mmCIF file of C-alpha atoms in Angstrom:
data_model
loop_
_atom_site.group_PDB
_atom_site.id
_atom_site.type_symbol
_atom_site.label_atom_id
_atom_site.label_comp_id
_atom_site.label_asym_id
_atom_site.label_seq_id
_atom_site.Cartn_x
_atom_site.Cartn_y
_atom_site.Cartn_z
ATOM 1 C CA MET N 206 17.864 -9.381 7.285
ATOM 2 C CA THR N 207 14.820 -10.723 6.345
ATOM 3 C CA LYS N 208 14.256 -13.985 7.365
ATOM 4 C CA ILE N 209 11.227 -15.794 7.429
ATOM 5 C CA ASP N 210 10.077 -18.359 10.103
ATOM 6 C CA THR N 211 8.467 -21.204 8.666
ATOM 7 C CA THR N 212 7.514 -22.339 12.152
ATOM 8 C CA ARG N 213 4.633 -19.771 11.820
ATOM 9 C CA PRO N 214 1.822 -20.261 9.702
ATOM 10 C CA PHE N 215 1.139 -17.720 6.313
ATOM 11 C CA LEU N 216 -1.978 -15.350 6.906
ATOM 12 C CA PRO N 217 -3.151 -14.283 3.485
ATOM 13 C CA VAL N 218 -4.516 -10.848 3.415
ATOM 14 C CA ARG N 219 -6.897 -9.222 1.327
ATOM 15 C CA ILE N 220 -5.768 -6.438 -1.073
ATOM 16 C CA ALA N 221 -7.079 -3.799 -3.309
ATOM 17 C CA VAL N 222 -5.444 -2.234 -5.952
ATOM 18 C CA MET N 223 -5.763 1.333 -7.444
ATOM 19 C CA THR N 224 -3.691 2.424 -10.323
ATOM 20 C CA VAL N 225 -4.153 6.130 -10.360
ATOM 21 C CA SER N 226 -3.637 7.074 -14.233
ATOM 22 C CA ASP N 227 -5.801 9.592 -17.169
ATOM 23 C CA THR N 228 -4.466 7.069 -19.408
ATOM 24 C CA ARG N 229 -3.935 3.474 -18.721
ATOM 25 C CA THR N 230 -6.935 0.756 -18.866
ATOM 26 C CA LEU N 231 -6.652 -3.286 -17.628
ATOM 27 C CA GLU N 232 -4.998 -4.049 -20.329
ATOM 28 C CA THR N 233 -2.521 -1.859 -20.621
ATOM 29 C CA ASP N 234 -1.363 -1.399 -16.473
ATOM 30 C CA THR N 235 0.926 -3.544 -16.636
ATOM 31 C CA SER N 236 2.406 -1.190 -12.742
ATOM 32 C CA GLY N 237 -1.061 -2.891 -11.797
ATOM 33 C CA GLN N 238 -0.794 -6.263 -13.217
ATOM 34 C CA ALA N 239 2.680 -6.761 -11.745
ATOM 35 C CA LEU N 240 1.254 -6.087 -8.693
ATOM 36 C CA VAL N 241 -1.693 -8.175 -8.603
ATOM 37 C CA SER N 242 0.182 -10.965 -10.196
ATOM 38 C CA ARG N 243 2.408 -10.746 -7.472
ATOM 39 C CA LEU N 244 0.619 -10.568 -4.350
ATOM 40 C CA GLU N 245 -1.253 -13.605 -5.739
ATOM 41 C CA GLN N 246 1.997 -15.397 -6.381
ATOM 42 C CA ALA N 247 2.713 -14.603 -2.202
ATOM 43 C CA GLY N 248 -0.615 -16.393 -1.587
ATOM 44 C CA HIS N 249 -2.810 -13.157 -0.486
ATOM 45 C CA VAL N 250 -5.860 -11.858 -2.086
ATOM 46 C CA LEU N 251 -7.033 -9.939 -4.600
ATOM 47 C CA ALA N 252 -9.733 -7.917 -2.763
ATOM 48 C CA ASP N 253 -10.296 -5.659 -5.854
ATOM 49 C CA ARG N 254 -8.725 -3.622 -8.337
ATOM 50 C CA THR N 255 -9.275 -0.230 -10.037
ATOM 51 C CA ILE N 256 -7.992 2.448 -12.078
ATOM 52 C CA VAL N 257 -8.659 5.637 -10.939
ATOM 53 C CA ARG N 258 -7.992 8.997 -12.324
ATOM 54 C CA ASP N 259 -5.832 11.536 -11.269
ATOM 55 C CA ASP N 260 -8.274 13.145 -9.347
ATOM 56 C CA VAL N 261 -8.037 13.814 -5.327
ATOM 57 C CA GLY N 262 -11.633 13.914 -5.081
ATOM 58 C CA GLN N 263 -11.431 10.412 -7.527
ATOM 59 C CA ILE N 264 -8.679 8.524 -4.954
ATOM 60 C CA THR N 265 -10.000 9.544 -1.750
ATOM 61 C CA GLU N 266 -13.642 7.772 -2.591
ATOM 62 C CA GLN N 267 -12.054 5.203 -3.579
ATOM 63 C CA LEU N 268 -9.910 4.614 -1.304
ATOM 64 C CA THR N 269 -13.073 5.414 1.985
ATOM 65 C CA ARG N 270 -15.219 2.862 0.108
ATOM 66 C CA TRP N 271 -12.276 0.511 0.159
ATOM 67 C CA ILE N 272 -11.022 1.586 4.292
ATOM 68 C CA LYS N 273 -14.731 0.851 5.423
ATOM 69 C CA ASP N 274 -14.904 -2.632 3.383
ATOM 70 C CA PRO N 275 -15.154 -5.202 6.236
ATOM 71 C CA LEU N 276 -13.388 -7.622 3.334
ATOM 72 C CA VAL N 277 -10.003 -5.316 2.669
ATOM 73 C CA ASP N 278 -7.171 -5.571 4.899
ATOM 74 C CA VAL N 279 -4.371 -3.459 2.903
ATOM 75 C CA VAL N 280 -5.147 -0.732 -0.340
ATOM 76 C CA ILE N 281 -1.596 -0.210 -2.626
ATOM 77 C CA THR N 282 -1.781 2.204 -4.864
ATOM 78 C CA ASN N 283 0.491 2.969 -8.127
ATOM 79 C CA GLY N 284 0.638 6.108 -9.877
ATOM 80 C CA GLY N 285 0.264 10.000 -9.034
ATOM 81 C CA THR N 286 3.362 9.930 -5.981
ATOM 82 C CA GLY N 287 5.451 12.415 -8.439
ATOM 83 C CA VAL N 288 5.328 16.294 -8.519
ATOM 84 C CA THR N 289 4.067 17.291 -11.260
ATOM 85 C CA GLY N 290 0.220 19.343 -11.210
ATOM 86 C CA ARG N 291 -1.843 15.673 -12.078
ATOM 87 C CA ASP N 292 0.076 14.414 -9.426
ATOM 88 C CA VAL N 293 -2.026 13.923 -6.354
ATOM 89 C CA THR N 294 -2.119 10.649 -4.802
ATOM 90 C CA PRO N 295 -0.405 11.646 -1.086
ATOM 91 C CA GLU N 296 -3.038 14.410 -1.240
ATOM 92 C CA ALA N 297 -5.524 11.931 -1.373
ATOM 93 C CA PHE N 298 -3.569 9.899 1.488
ATOM 94 C CA ASP N 299 -3.455 13.150 3.568
ATOM 95 C CA ARG N 300 -7.301 13.329 3.365
ATOM 96 C CA VAL N 301 -8.146 9.965 4.860
ATOM 97 C CA LEU N 302 -5.155 8.389 6.973
ATOM 98 C CA GLU N 303 -5.348 8.683 10.409
ATOM 99 C CA LYS N 304 -1.647 7.662 11.359
ATOM 100 C CA ARG N 305 1.485 7.721 8.764
ATOM 101 C CA ILE N 306 4.132 4.878 8.408
ATOM 102 C CA GLU N 307 7.213 7.334 7.496
ATOM 103 C CA GLY N 308 9.792 4.556 7.610
ATOM 104 C CA PHE N 309 7.845 3.256 4.439
ATOM 105 C CA GLY N 310 8.750 6.158 2.288
ATOM 106 C CA GLU N 311 12.253 6.660 3.432
ATOM 107 C CA LEU N 312 12.852 2.601 2.427
ATOM 108 C CA PHE N 313 11.215 3.202 -0.835
ATOM 109 C CA ARG N 314 13.385 5.774 -1.985
ATOM 110 C CA MET N 315 16.711 4.443 -0.200
ATOM 111 C CA LEU N 316 16.717 1.136 -2.234
ATOM 112 C CA SER N 317 15.071 2.979 -5.146
ATOM 113 C CA TYR N 318 18.303 5.287 -5.400
ATOM 114 C CA ARG N 319 20.474 1.742 -5.503
ATOM 115 C CA LYS N 320 18.648 1.498 -9.081
ATOM 116 C CA ILE N 321 18.060 4.748 -10.389
ATOM 117 C CA GLY N 322 20.430 7.585 -8.338
ATOM 118 C CA THR N 323 19.148 10.765 -7.736
ATOM 119 C CA SER N 324 15.640 10.549 -9.938
ATOM 120 C CA THR N 325 13.816 8.968 -6.374
ATOM 121 C CA ILE N 326 13.596 12.266 -4.812
ATOM 122 C CA GLN N 327 10.982 12.835 -7.040
ATOM 123 C CA SER N 328 8.900 10.115 -5.778
ATOM 124 C CA ARG N 329 5.995 10.840 -3.280
ATOM 125 C CA ALA N 330 5.670 7.311 -1.695
ATOM 126 C CA ILE N 331 3.586 7.228 1.433
ATOM 127 C CA ALA N 332 2.037 4.895 3.859
ATOM 128 C CA GLY N 333 -0.229 4.604 6.615
ATOM 129 C CA VAL N 334 -2.955 3.374 8.697
ATOM 130 C CA ALA N 335 -7.084 4.288 7.980
ATOM 131 C CA ASP N 336 -9.633 2.698 10.522
ATOM 132 C CA GLY N 337 -7.543 -0.143 10.486
ATOM 133 C CA THR N 338 -6.787 -0.678 7.082
ATOM 134 C CA TYR N 339 -2.651 -0.292 5.677
ATOM 135 C CA LEU N 340 -2.588 1.715 2.636
ATOM 136 C CA PHE N 341 0.457 1.770 0.756
ATOM 137 C CA ALA N 342 1.002 4.363 -2.599
ATOM 138 C CA LEU N 343 3.607 3.458 -4.933
ATOM 139 C CA PRO N 344 5.130 5.593 -8.001
ATOM 140 C CA GLY N 345 3.019 4.225 -11.037
ATOM 141 C CA SER N 346 6.564 2.813 -13.206
ATOM 142 C CA THR N 347 6.471 -0.925 -13.710
ATOM 143 C CA GLY N 348 10.243 -1.158 -11.841
ATOM 144 C CA ALA N 349 9.102 0.608 -9.064
ATOM 145 C CA VAL N 350 5.861 -1.968 -8.427
ATOM 146 C CA LYS N 351 8.041 -4.373 -8.562
ATOM 147 C CA ASP N 352 10.641 -2.764 -5.799
ATOM 148 C CA GLY N 353 8.278 -1.850 -3.230
ATOM 149 C CA TRP N 354 6.685 -4.814 -3.636
ATOM 150 C CA ASP N 355 9.827 -7.420 -4.065
ATOM 151 C CA ASP N 356 12.305 -5.163 -1.417
ATOM 152 C CA ILE N 357 9.266 -3.919 1.360
ATOM 153 C CA LEU N 358 5.499 -5.090 1.302
ATOM 154 C CA VAL N 359 6.440 -8.651 0.236
ATOM 155 C CA PHE N 360 7.770 -9.092 3.403
ATOM 156 C CA GLN N 361 6.161 -6.614 5.446
ATOM 157 C CA LEU N 362 2.909 -8.413 4.559
ATOM 158 C CA ASP N 363 3.797 -11.632 5.501
ATOM 159 C CA SER N 364 2.898 -13.253 8.841
ATOM 160 C CA ARG N 365 5.862 -15.445 9.146
ATOM 161 C CA HIS N 366 8.423 -12.542 8.200
ATOM 162 C CA ARG N 367 10.535 -12.050 11.858
ATOM 163 C CA PRO N 368 11.254 -10.176 14.132
ATOM 164 C CA CYS N 369 8.154 -8.031 13.026
ATOM 165 C CA ASN N 370 5.633 -7.566 10.481
ATOM 166 C CA PHE N 371 2.273 -5.445 9.577
ATOM 167 C CA VAL N 372 -0.197 -8.323 9.227
ATOM 168 C CA GLU N 373 0.440 -9.386 13.462
ATOM 169 C CA LEU N 374 -0.363 -5.829 14.102
ATOM 170 C CA MET N 375 -3.592 -6.133 12.282
ATOM 171 C CA PRO N 376 -5.720 -7.660 15.149
ATOM 172 C CA ARG N 377 -4.358 -3.685 17.731
ATOM 173 C CA LEU N 378 -5.099 -1.574 14.598
ATOM 174 C CA ARG N 379 -8.201 -0.326 15.908
ATOM 175 C CA GLU N 380 -7.247 0.494 19.323
ATOM 176 C CA GLY N 381 -8.131 3.213 21.122
ATOM 177 C CA LEU N 382 -10.658 4.173 17.717
ATOM 178 C CA LYS N 383 -13.926 3.598 20.085
ATOM 179 C CA GLU N 384 -12.635 5.341 22.832
ATOM 180 C CA ASP N 385 -11.863 8.257 20.483
ATOM 181 C CA HIS N 386 -14.980 8.569 18.498
ATOM 182 C CA ALA N 387 -17.060 8.303 21.880
ATOM 183 C CA HIS N 388 -16.210 11.534 23.078
ATOM 184 C CA ASP N 389 -17.141 12.545 19.073
#
């Protein structure tokens, strides 16, 4: 079902990676490193990378900084999407998203079900758009990050993917925002 049209140019996007964890460091962050390796191998640019504690305020602040940064096209987080008290990444996304991409979480869980069965129901993977920036939240396990990238994002962030992809929509993500803000 995935088709890369090699007659079209590849357009690299600038991706910021946030690991949400109270315990990981850059040295022990295997899921964040797996994501960075994959996006760079695909030809994209690592715009920034950080580790943020499981705290709604801190996650929201970092998301907001990257959303406002013209050098960041996409934010991918890993971690904090479960159901425990410390898992608050989706709540932080709720504070910044203008539009949800409902199908992302649904597709992630469908693909994950094939590998881990009903345990996938514990994932609250989420995606959306804020001020022209794509935001994707993946679970923190290295396997989940690989699945999210290898089975979904590598294709949707490739400008050559047919029949459609997120990259070709980037110039239009902010349509209507100027009119909307003019009425504030």
